[in-house]
Short mmCIF file of C-alpha atoms in Angstrom, two decimals:
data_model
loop_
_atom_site.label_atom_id
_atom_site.label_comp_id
_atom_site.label_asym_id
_atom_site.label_seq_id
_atom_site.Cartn_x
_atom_site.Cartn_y
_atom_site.Cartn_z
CA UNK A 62 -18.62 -114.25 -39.23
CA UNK A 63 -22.08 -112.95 -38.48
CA UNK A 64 -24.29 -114.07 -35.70
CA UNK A 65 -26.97 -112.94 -33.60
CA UNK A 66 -27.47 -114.62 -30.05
CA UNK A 67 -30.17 -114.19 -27.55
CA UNK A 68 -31.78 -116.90 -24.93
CA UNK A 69 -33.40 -119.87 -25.77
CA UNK A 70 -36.65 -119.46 -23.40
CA UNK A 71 -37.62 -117.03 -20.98
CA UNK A 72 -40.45 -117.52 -18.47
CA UNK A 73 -42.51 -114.16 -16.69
CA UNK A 74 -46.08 -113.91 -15.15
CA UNK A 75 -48.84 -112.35 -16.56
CA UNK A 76 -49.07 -108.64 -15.60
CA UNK A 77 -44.83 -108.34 -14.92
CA UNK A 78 -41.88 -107.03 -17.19
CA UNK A 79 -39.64 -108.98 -18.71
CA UNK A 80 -36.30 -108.28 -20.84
CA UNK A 81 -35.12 -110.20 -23.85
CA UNK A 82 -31.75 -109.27 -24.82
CA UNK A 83 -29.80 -109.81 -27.88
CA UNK A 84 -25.94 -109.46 -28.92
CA UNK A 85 -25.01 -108.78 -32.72
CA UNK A 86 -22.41 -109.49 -34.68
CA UNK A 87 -22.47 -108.40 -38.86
CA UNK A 88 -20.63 -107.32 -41.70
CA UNK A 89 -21.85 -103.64 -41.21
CA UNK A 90 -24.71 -102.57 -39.84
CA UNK A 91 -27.92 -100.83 -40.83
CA UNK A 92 -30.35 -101.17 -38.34
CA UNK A 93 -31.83 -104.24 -35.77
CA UNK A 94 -35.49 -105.92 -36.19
CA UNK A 95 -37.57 -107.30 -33.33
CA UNK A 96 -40.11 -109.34 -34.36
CA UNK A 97 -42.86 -111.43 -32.85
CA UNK A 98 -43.92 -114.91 -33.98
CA UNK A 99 -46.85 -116.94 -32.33
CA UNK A 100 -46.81 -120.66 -32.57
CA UNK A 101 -47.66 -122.03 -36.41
CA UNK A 102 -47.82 -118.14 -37.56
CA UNK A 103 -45.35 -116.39 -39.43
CA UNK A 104 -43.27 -113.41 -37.77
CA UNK A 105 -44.42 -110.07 -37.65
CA UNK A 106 -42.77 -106.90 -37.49
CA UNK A 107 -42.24 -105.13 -33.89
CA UNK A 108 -39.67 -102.45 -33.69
CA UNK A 109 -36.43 -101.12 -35.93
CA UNK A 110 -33.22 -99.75 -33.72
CA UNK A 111 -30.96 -98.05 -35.91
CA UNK A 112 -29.77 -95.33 -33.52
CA UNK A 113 -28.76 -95.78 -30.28
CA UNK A 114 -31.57 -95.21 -27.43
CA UNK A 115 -34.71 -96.37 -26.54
CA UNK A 116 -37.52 -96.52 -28.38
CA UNK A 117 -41.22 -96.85 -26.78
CA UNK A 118 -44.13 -98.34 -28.80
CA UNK A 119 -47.26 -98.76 -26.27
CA UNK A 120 -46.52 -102.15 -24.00
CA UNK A 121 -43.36 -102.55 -25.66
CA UNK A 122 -39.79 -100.59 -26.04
CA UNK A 123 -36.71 -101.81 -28.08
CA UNK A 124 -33.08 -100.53 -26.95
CA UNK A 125 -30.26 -100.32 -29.29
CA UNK A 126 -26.03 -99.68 -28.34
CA UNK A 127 -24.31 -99.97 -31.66
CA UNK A 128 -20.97 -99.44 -29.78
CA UNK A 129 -22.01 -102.54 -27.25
CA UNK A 130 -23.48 -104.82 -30.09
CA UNK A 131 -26.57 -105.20 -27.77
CA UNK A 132 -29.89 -104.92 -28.04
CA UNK A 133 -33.08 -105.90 -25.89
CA UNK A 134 -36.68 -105.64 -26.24
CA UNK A 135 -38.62 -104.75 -22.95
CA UNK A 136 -42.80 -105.73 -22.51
CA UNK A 137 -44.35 -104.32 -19.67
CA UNK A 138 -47.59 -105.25 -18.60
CA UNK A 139 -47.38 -108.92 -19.79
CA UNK A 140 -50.84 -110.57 -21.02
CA UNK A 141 -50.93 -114.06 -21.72
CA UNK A 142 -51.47 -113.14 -25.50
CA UNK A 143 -47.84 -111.97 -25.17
CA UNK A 144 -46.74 -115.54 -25.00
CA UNK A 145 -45.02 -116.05 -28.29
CA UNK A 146 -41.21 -116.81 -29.65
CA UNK A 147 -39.13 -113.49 -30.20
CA UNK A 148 -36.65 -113.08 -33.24
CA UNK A 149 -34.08 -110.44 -33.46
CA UNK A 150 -32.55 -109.70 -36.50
CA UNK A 151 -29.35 -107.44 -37.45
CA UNK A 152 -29.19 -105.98 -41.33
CA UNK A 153 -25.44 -106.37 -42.60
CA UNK A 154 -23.89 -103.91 -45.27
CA UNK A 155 -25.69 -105.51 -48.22
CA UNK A 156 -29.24 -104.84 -46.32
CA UNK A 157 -30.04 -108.49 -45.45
CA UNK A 158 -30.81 -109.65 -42.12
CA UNK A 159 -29.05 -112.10 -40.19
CA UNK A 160 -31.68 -113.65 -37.55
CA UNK A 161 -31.15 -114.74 -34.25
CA UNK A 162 -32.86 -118.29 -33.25
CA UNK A 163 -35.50 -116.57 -31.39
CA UNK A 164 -36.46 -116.38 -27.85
CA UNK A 165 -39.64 -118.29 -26.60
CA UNK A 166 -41.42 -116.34 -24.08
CA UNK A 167 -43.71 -118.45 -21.92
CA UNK A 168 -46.30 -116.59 -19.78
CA UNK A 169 -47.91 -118.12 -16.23
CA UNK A 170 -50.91 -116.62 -15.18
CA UNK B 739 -51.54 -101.33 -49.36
CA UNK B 740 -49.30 -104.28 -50.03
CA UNK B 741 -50.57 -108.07 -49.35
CA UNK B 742 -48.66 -110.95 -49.42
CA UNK B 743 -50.26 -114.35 -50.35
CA UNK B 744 -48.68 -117.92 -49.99
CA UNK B 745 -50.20 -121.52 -50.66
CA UNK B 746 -50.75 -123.97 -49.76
CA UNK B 747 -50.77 -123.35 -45.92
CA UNK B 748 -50.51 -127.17 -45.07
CA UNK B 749 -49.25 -130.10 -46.94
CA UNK B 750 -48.32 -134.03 -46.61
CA UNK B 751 -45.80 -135.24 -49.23
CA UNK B 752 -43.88 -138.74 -49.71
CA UNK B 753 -40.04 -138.54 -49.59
CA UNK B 754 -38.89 -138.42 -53.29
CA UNK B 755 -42.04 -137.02 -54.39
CA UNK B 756 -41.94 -133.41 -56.18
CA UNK B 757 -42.95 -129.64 -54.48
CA UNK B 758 -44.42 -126.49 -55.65
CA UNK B 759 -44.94 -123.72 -53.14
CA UNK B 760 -46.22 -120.40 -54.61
CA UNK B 761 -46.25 -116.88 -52.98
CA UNK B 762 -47.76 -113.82 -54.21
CA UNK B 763 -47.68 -110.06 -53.78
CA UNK B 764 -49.88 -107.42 -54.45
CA UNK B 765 -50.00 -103.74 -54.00
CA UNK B 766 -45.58 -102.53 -54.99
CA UNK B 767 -43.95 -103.08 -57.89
CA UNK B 768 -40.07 -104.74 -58.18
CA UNK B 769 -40.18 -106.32 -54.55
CA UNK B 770 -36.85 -107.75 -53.37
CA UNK B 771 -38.53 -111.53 -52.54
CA UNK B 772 -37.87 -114.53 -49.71
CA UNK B 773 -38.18 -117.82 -49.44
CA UNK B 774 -36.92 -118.67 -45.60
CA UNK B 775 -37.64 -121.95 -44.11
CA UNK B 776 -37.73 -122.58 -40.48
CA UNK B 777 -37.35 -126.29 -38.72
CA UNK B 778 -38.85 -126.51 -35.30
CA UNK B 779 -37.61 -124.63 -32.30
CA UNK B 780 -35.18 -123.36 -34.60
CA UNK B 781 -34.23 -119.96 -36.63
CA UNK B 782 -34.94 -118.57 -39.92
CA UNK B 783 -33.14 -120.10 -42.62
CA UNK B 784 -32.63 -117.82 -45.78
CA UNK B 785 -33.13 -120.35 -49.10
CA UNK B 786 -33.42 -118.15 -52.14
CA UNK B 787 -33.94 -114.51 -52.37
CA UNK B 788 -34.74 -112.48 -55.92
CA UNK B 789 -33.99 -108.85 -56.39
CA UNK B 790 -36.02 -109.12 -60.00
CA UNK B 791 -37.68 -111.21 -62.60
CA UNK B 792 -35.21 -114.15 -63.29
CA UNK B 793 -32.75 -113.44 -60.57
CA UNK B 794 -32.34 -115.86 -58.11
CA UNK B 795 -29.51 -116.14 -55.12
CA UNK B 796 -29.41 -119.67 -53.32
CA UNK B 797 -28.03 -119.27 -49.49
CA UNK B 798 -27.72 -122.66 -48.63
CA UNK B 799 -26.98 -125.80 -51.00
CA UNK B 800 -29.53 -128.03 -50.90
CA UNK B 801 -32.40 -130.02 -53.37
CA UNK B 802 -34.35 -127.21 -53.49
CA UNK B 803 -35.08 -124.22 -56.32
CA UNK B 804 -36.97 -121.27 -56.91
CA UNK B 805 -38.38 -119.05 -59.86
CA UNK B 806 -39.48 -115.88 -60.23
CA UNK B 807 -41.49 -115.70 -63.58
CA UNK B 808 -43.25 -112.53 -62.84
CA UNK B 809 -42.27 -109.23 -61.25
CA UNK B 810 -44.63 -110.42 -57.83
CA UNK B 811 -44.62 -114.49 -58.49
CA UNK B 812 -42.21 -116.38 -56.27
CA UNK B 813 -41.89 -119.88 -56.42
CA UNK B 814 -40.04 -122.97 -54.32
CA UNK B 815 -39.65 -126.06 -56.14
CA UNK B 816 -38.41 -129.76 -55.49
CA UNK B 817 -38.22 -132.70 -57.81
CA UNK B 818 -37.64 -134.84 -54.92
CA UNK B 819 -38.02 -134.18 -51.30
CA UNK B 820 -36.36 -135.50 -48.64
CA UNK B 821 -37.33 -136.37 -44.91
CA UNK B 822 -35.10 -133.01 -44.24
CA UNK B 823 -37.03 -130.91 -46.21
CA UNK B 824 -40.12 -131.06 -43.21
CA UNK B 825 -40.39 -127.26 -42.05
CA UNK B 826 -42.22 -124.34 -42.58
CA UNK B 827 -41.54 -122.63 -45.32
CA UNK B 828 -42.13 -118.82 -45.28
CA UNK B 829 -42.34 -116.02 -48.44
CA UNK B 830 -41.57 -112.42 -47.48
CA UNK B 831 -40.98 -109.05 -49.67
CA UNK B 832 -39.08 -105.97 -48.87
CA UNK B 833 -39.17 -102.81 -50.49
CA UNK B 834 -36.95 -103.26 -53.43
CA UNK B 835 -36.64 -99.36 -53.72
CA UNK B 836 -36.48 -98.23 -49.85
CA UNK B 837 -34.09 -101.04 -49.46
CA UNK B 838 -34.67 -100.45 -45.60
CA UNK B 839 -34.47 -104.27 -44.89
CA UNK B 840 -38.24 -104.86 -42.91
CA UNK B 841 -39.85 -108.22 -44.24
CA UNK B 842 -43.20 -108.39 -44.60
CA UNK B 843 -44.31 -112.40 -44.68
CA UNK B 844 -47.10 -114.72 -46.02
CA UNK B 845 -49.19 -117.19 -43.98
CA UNK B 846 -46.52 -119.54 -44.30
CA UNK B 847 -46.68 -123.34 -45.58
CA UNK B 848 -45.97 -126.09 -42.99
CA UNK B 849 -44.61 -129.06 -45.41
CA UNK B 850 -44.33 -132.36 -43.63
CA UNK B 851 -42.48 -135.08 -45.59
CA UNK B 852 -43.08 -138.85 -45.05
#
């Protein structure tokens, strides 16, 4: 079957790094979504992993290791604004994503 | 550029009473289109998704259906909800012609049913 697990919650401080990982499982692959969600908002796009390696976008940087099934997504500098659930999604063989339950990120000042 | 457009953004129903959600999008032509829904603390759910005008694929059995009378029209119907049905309910397009899987989502509609 498919699946996509990562952690429920996650807790940092305001200013630190944190790490949200995420292990795939799908009928092919084509690539892995991050995307962030604030509370009552819909999701919006982050980052797209389709080879593996890092890949750096300002605050934030999305990993990718096809041959692990692993993925994480890495924010550095953590504002409080940054407090918000985080979805990772896999795209199977027929190009539709499978979507993890999302990790809640909770900031403390 | 492409917008997406979904209404309305809140509503109140009574259980066994009927549901129209419609979602718009402007700016591509022959978008792939979404309808997820998402309980609380919980996942995206995939409910119907439309490759063109007429074509619908249901995901998950349930009392729900959707529509697609125009090439950028999207629409989630009931003709009796349930207490289950409560979520937010979220419309999203991909490129039907890039096919490179990135969703692109509306406001969302949070439907609470009492």
């Amino acid at each position: 079957g498919q699946n996509i697990d990562q952690p429920t919650e996650m807790t940092a401080t305001e200013g630190a790094i944190v790490q949200i990982n995420c292990t795939y499982q799908t009928s092919g692959f084509n690539g892995l979504f991050w995307y962030q969600q604030h509370a009552g908002e819909a999701p919006t796009f982050l980052s797209y992993n389709v080879l593996d390696g890092l890949e750096e976008k300002g605050r934030f940087s999305s990993f990718l290791s096809r041959s692990k099934g692993y993925s994480y997504l890495l924010l550095k500098e953590l504002q409080m604004k940054d407090s918000a659930s985080y979805l990772c999604a896999g795209i199977d063989s027929n190009y539709q994503l499978i979507w993890g339950a999302g990790t809640k990120l909770i900031i403390k000042p | 550029s492409q917008t997406i457009h979904q209404w309305p953004a809140t509503l109140v129903q009574p259980v066994g009473s009927p549901l129209s959600l419609e979602c718009t999008v402007e700016g591509t032509s022959n978008p792939n289109l979404y309808w997820y829904r998402q309980a609380a603390g919980r996942g995206l759910q995939l409910l119907f998704y439309s490759v063109g005008i007429g074509q619908i694929s249901s995901e998950v059995p349930q009392n729900l259906s959707a529509s697609r009378p125009q090439d950028r029209q999207f629409i989630l119907s009931s003709k009796k909800l349930l207490l289950s049905d409560s979520g937010f309910y979220l419309c999203a397009w991909s490129d039907g012609t890039r096919n490179t899987g990135e969703l692109f989502f509306g406001e969302g509609s949070r439907l609470t049913v009492l």
